[in-house]
Amino acid sequence: MDMRKSRVLRQMRSGKVATCVKLNLADTRAAEIAAMCGFDCIWLDMEHVPSDFSFIENAIRAAKIYDCDTLTRVPHGCYSDLVRPLEADSTGIMVPHLMSLEDAKRVVYYTKFHPIGRRPIDGGNTDGKFCLVDGNDYMKQANEERFTIVQIEDPEPLSELEEICALPGIDMLFFGPADFSQGIGKPNQFDDPQVKETRELVARTARKHGKFA
């Protein structure tokens, strides 16, 4: 038995665009409706939205009925905050406010299994089909079919952007224009040249190292 494969990665690895909708409503029916509408992915939020983990778990289940991926933006916390959505079978996680290469290494360490990282092993949850996926297959498939996104939304990590993008285990980068504009002292000035240049820089550097942006 295998893990469920990622629809987003299947689309993007074949050169297609993957569609994603952000859901701020803590209603599993809204998640199911979004999945029914044909989105490739539903973005669930635990950084800005007061969603509890029971909702996250049930929204993931609702999306999977229609083979729809889920992306959970995690809070800035401990390693369990990174791992628990993955074990509930969120197809990806997004880590906000990455501030350094050391931050990125820590994220990889806890979200990827050997030989990339040292994610704590527990195949007894729904992502591993409650131990029905062989342990070594589970680790390999989780590395291949689950994605880790880091957000570049502050000026601080730009000096290490090349190294962050080159790091094995970082699958995608997401530029956050609102917080970045605030970080450079120009809040919500999205047409500011520095905001536009940095957006392009993040995408260009990610692609240079074979990562999605």
Short mmCIF file of C-alpha atoms in Angstrom, two decimals:
data_model
loop_
_atom_site.label_atom_id
_atom_site.label_comp_id
_atom_site.label_asym_id
_atom_site.label_seq_id
_atom_site.Cartn_x
_atom_site.Cartn_y
_atom_site.Cartn_z
CA MET A 1 0.00 0.00 0.00
CA ASP A 2 1.22 3.50 -0.86
CA MET A 3 0.69 6.99 0.46
CA ARG A 4 -1.67 9.27 -1.42
CA LYS A 5 0.28 11.10 -4.13
CA SER A 6 0.31 14.89 -4.35
CA ARG A 7 -1.86 16.42 -7.04
CA VAL A 8 0.03 19.73 -6.80
CA LEU A 9 3.40 18.10 -7.35
CA ARG A 10 2.04 16.01 -10.20
CA GLN A 11 0.81 19.18 -11.93
CA MET A 12 3.90 21.28 -11.31
CA ARG A 13 6.43 18.57 -12.11
CA SER A 14 4.76 18.21 -15.50
CA GLY A 15 5.12 21.94 -16.14
CA LYS A 16 1.50 22.85 -15.45
CA VAL A 17 0.04 25.43 -13.08
CA ALA A 18 -1.47 24.15 -9.83
CA THR A 19 -4.44 26.10 -8.52
CA CYS A 20 -4.87 26.83 -4.82
CA VAL A 21 -7.58 28.63 -2.83
CA LYS A 22 -7.06 30.01 0.68
CA LEU A 23 -9.80 29.02 3.12
CA ASN A 24 -10.22 31.19 6.22
CA LEU A 25 -13.59 29.68 7.17
CA ALA A 26 -13.48 26.97 9.82
CA ASP A 27 -16.15 24.88 8.11
CA THR A 28 -15.34 21.50 6.60
CA ARG A 29 -18.23 21.94 4.16
CA ALA A 30 -16.44 24.96 2.71
CA ALA A 31 -13.35 22.81 2.23
CA GLU A 32 -15.43 20.12 0.54
CA ILE A 33 -17.09 22.67 -1.76
CA ALA A 34 -13.67 24.09 -2.75
CA ALA A 35 -12.43 20.58 -3.53
CA MET A 36 -15.58 19.86 -5.55
CA CYS A 37 -14.97 23.01 -7.59
CA GLY A 38 -11.78 21.52 -8.97
CA PHE A 39 -8.99 23.32 -7.15
CA ASP A 40 -5.77 21.33 -6.94
CA CYS A 41 -5.12 22.51 -3.39
CA ILE A 42 -6.80 24.15 -0.42
CA TRP A 43 -4.70 26.43 1.79
CA LEU A 44 -5.54 26.05 5.49
CA ASP A 45 -4.12 28.59 7.91
CA MET A 46 -2.94 28.27 11.49
CA GLU A 47 -0.81 31.43 11.52
CA HIS A 48 -3.47 34.13 11.13
CA VAL A 49 -6.67 32.12 11.52
CA PRO A 50 -7.92 30.72 14.87
CA SER A 51 -8.47 27.24 13.43
CA ASP A 52 -8.10 24.36 15.85
CA PHE A 53 -6.44 21.13 14.85
CA SER A 54 -9.69 19.17 14.71
CA PHE A 55 -10.85 21.44 11.91
CA ILE A 56 -7.55 21.06 10.06
CA GLU A 57 -7.79 17.27 10.27
CA ASN A 58 -11.39 17.19 9.04
CA ALA A 59 -10.75 19.69 6.25
CA ILE A 60 -7.92 17.46 5.01
CA ARG A 61 -10.32 14.50 4.98
CA ALA A 62 -12.95 16.51 3.10
CA ALA A 63 -10.43 17.56 0.44
CA LYS A 64 -9.10 14.03 -0.05
CA ILE A 65 -12.55 12.79 -1.04
CA TYR A 66 -12.02 14.69 -4.31
CA ASP A 67 -8.27 14.01 -4.59
CA CYS A 68 -7.53 17.61 -3.60
CA ASP A 69 -4.30 18.51 -1.82
CA THR A 70 -4.16 20.57 1.34
CA LEU A 71 -1.48 23.06 2.34
CA THR A 72 -1.31 24.03 6.01
CA ARG A 73 0.43 27.24 6.98
CA VAL A 74 1.79 26.38 10.39
CA PRO A 75 2.31 28.66 13.38
CA HIS A 76 5.81 29.66 14.40
CA GLY A 77 6.38 27.14 17.15
CA CYS A 78 8.00 23.84 17.98
CA TYR A 79 8.76 20.89 15.73
CA SER A 80 5.37 19.32 16.49
CA ASP A 81 3.72 22.29 14.78
CA LEU A 82 5.62 21.34 11.62
CA VAL A 83 4.99 17.60 11.83
CA ARG A 84 1.40 17.22 13.02
CA PRO A 85 -0.26 18.58 9.84
CA LEU A 86 1.85 16.21 7.74
CA GLU A 87 0.83 13.25 9.89
CA ALA A 88 -2.81 14.32 9.47
CA ASP A 89 -2.04 13.98 5.73
CA SER A 90 -1.75 17.62 4.79
CA THR A 91 0.08 17.38 1.47
CA GLY A 92 2.29 20.32 2.31
CA ILE A 93 3.15 22.81 4.99
CA MET A 94 4.09 26.47 4.69
CA VAL A 95 6.45 27.98 7.25
CA PRO A 96 6.00 31.75 7.68
CA HIS A 97 8.72 34.33 8.28
CA LEU A 98 11.82 32.32 7.48
CA MET A 99 14.62 34.54 8.73
CA SER A 100 17.86 32.71 7.93
CA LEU A 101 19.61 29.70 6.45
CA GLU A 102 19.72 28.22 9.96
CA ASP A 103 15.93 28.52 10.12
CA ALA A 104 15.68 26.70 6.79
CA LYS A 105 17.99 23.91 7.95
CA ARG A 106 15.86 23.43 11.06
CA VAL A 107 12.69 23.19 8.95
CA VAL A 108 14.26 20.55 6.70
CA TYR A 109 15.62 18.62 9.69
CA TYR A 110 12.12 18.21 11.11
CA THR A 111 10.03 17.81 7.94
CA LYS A 112 12.10 15.42 5.83
CA PHE A 113 13.09 11.87 6.64
CA HIS A 114 16.53 10.28 6.16
CA PRO A 115 18.65 10.83 4.11
CA ILE A 116 17.56 14.50 3.87
CA GLY A 117 16.56 15.22 7.45
CA ARG A 118 15.60 13.60 10.73
CA ARG A 119 11.82 14.00 10.82
CA PRO A 120 10.47 12.03 13.82
CA ILE A 121 9.00 8.73 12.61
CA ASP A 122 5.43 7.65 13.30
CA GLY A 123 3.78 5.78 10.44
CA GLY A 124 0.72 5.01 12.54
CA ASN A 125 -1.31 8.02 11.44
CA THR A 126 -3.50 8.65 8.44
CA ASP A 127 -0.65 9.77 6.15
CA GLY A 128 0.99 6.36 6.59
CA LYS A 129 -2.42 4.67 6.41
CA PHE A 130 -2.16 3.59 10.03
CA CYS A 131 0.97 1.44 9.52
CA LEU A 132 -0.29 -0.18 6.29
CA VAL A 133 2.47 1.58 4.32
CA ASP A 134 5.80 -0.18 4.84
CA GLY A 135 8.06 1.91 7.09
CA ASN A 136 10.85 2.49 4.58
CA ASP A 137 8.36 3.10 1.76
CA TYR A 138 6.55 5.58 3.99
CA MET A 139 9.72 7.59 4.59
CA LYS A 140 10.70 7.57 0.91
CA GLN A 141 7.22 8.48 -0.33
CA ALA A 142 6.79 11.21 2.28
CA ASN A 143 10.02 12.83 1.05
CA GLU A 144 8.83 12.59 -2.55
CA GLU A 145 5.09 13.30 -2.30
CA ARG A 146 4.87 15.92 0.46
CA PHE A 147 6.15 19.45 0.04
CA THR A 148 7.70 22.02 2.34
CA ILE A 149 7.27 25.70 1.54
CA VAL A 150 9.13 28.53 3.27
CA GLN A 151 7.97 32.12 3.13
CA ILE A 152 10.39 34.87 2.26
CA GLU A 153 8.54 37.88 3.63
CA ASP A 154 11.25 39.82 5.45
CA PRO A 155 14.45 41.49 4.24
CA GLU A 156 16.64 39.56 6.70
CA PRO A 157 16.94 36.23 4.79
CA LEU A 158 17.82 37.85 1.45
CA SER A 159 21.56 37.78 2.18
CA GLU A 160 21.34 33.97 2.35
CA LEU A 161 18.71 33.47 -0.34
CA GLU A 162 21.03 31.51 -2.65
CA GLU A 163 21.94 29.06 0.12
CA ILE A 164 18.30 28.71 1.22
CA CYS A 165 17.16 27.94 -2.33
CA ALA A 166 19.98 25.43 -2.79
CA LEU A 167 19.11 23.53 0.38
CA PRO A 168 17.81 19.98 -0.27
CA GLY A 169 14.40 19.53 1.34
CA ILE A 170 13.08 23.02 0.64
CA ASP A 171 10.58 22.37 -2.16
CA MET A 172 9.02 25.78 -2.75
CA LEU A 173 9.45 29.43 -1.82
CA PHE A 174 6.60 31.84 -1.33
CA PHE A 175 7.20 35.60 -1.40
CA GLY A 176 5.02 37.55 1.06
CA PRO A 177 4.69 41.10 -0.27
CA ALA A 178 2.67 42.61 2.60
CA ASP A 179 5.06 41.76 5.42
CA PHE A 180 8.06 42.42 3.20
CA SER A 181 6.78 45.92 2.42
CA GLN A 182 6.35 46.50 6.14
CA GLY A 183 9.86 45.16 6.79
CA ILE A 184 11.40 47.76 4.49
CA GLY A 185 9.34 50.56 6.04
CA LYS A 186 6.86 50.90 3.17
CA PRO A 187 3.77 49.00 4.36
CA ASN A 188 1.32 47.95 1.64
CA GLN A 189 3.21 49.76 -1.13
CA PHE A 190 3.10 46.74 -3.40
CA ASP A 191 4.23 48.69 -6.46
CA ASP A 192 7.39 49.88 -4.74
CA PRO A 193 10.44 48.95 -6.88
CA GLN A 194 12.12 47.07 -4.01
CA VAL A 195 9.04 44.90 -3.49
CA LYS A 196 8.75 44.13 -7.19
CA GLU A 197 12.48 43.43 -7.55
CA THR A 198 12.51 41.11 -4.54
CA ARG A 199 9.49 39.18 -5.78
CA GLU A 200 11.32 38.56 -9.05
CA LEU A 201 14.57 37.74 -7.23
CA VAL A 202 12.91 35.05 -5.10
CA ALA A 203 11.29 33.43 -8.13
CA ARG A 204 14.45 33.62 -10.22
CA THR A 205 16.69 32.22 -7.50
CA ALA A 206 14.27 29.42 -6.69
CA ARG A 207 14.12 28.34 -10.34
CA LYS A 208 17.90 28.54 -10.61
CA HIS A 209 18.13 25.84 -7.95
CA GLY A 210 15.30 23.71 -9.31
CA LYS A 211 12.70 24.81 -6.76
CA PHE A 212 9.15 25.99 -7.31
CA ALA A 213 8.15 29.57 -6.48
#
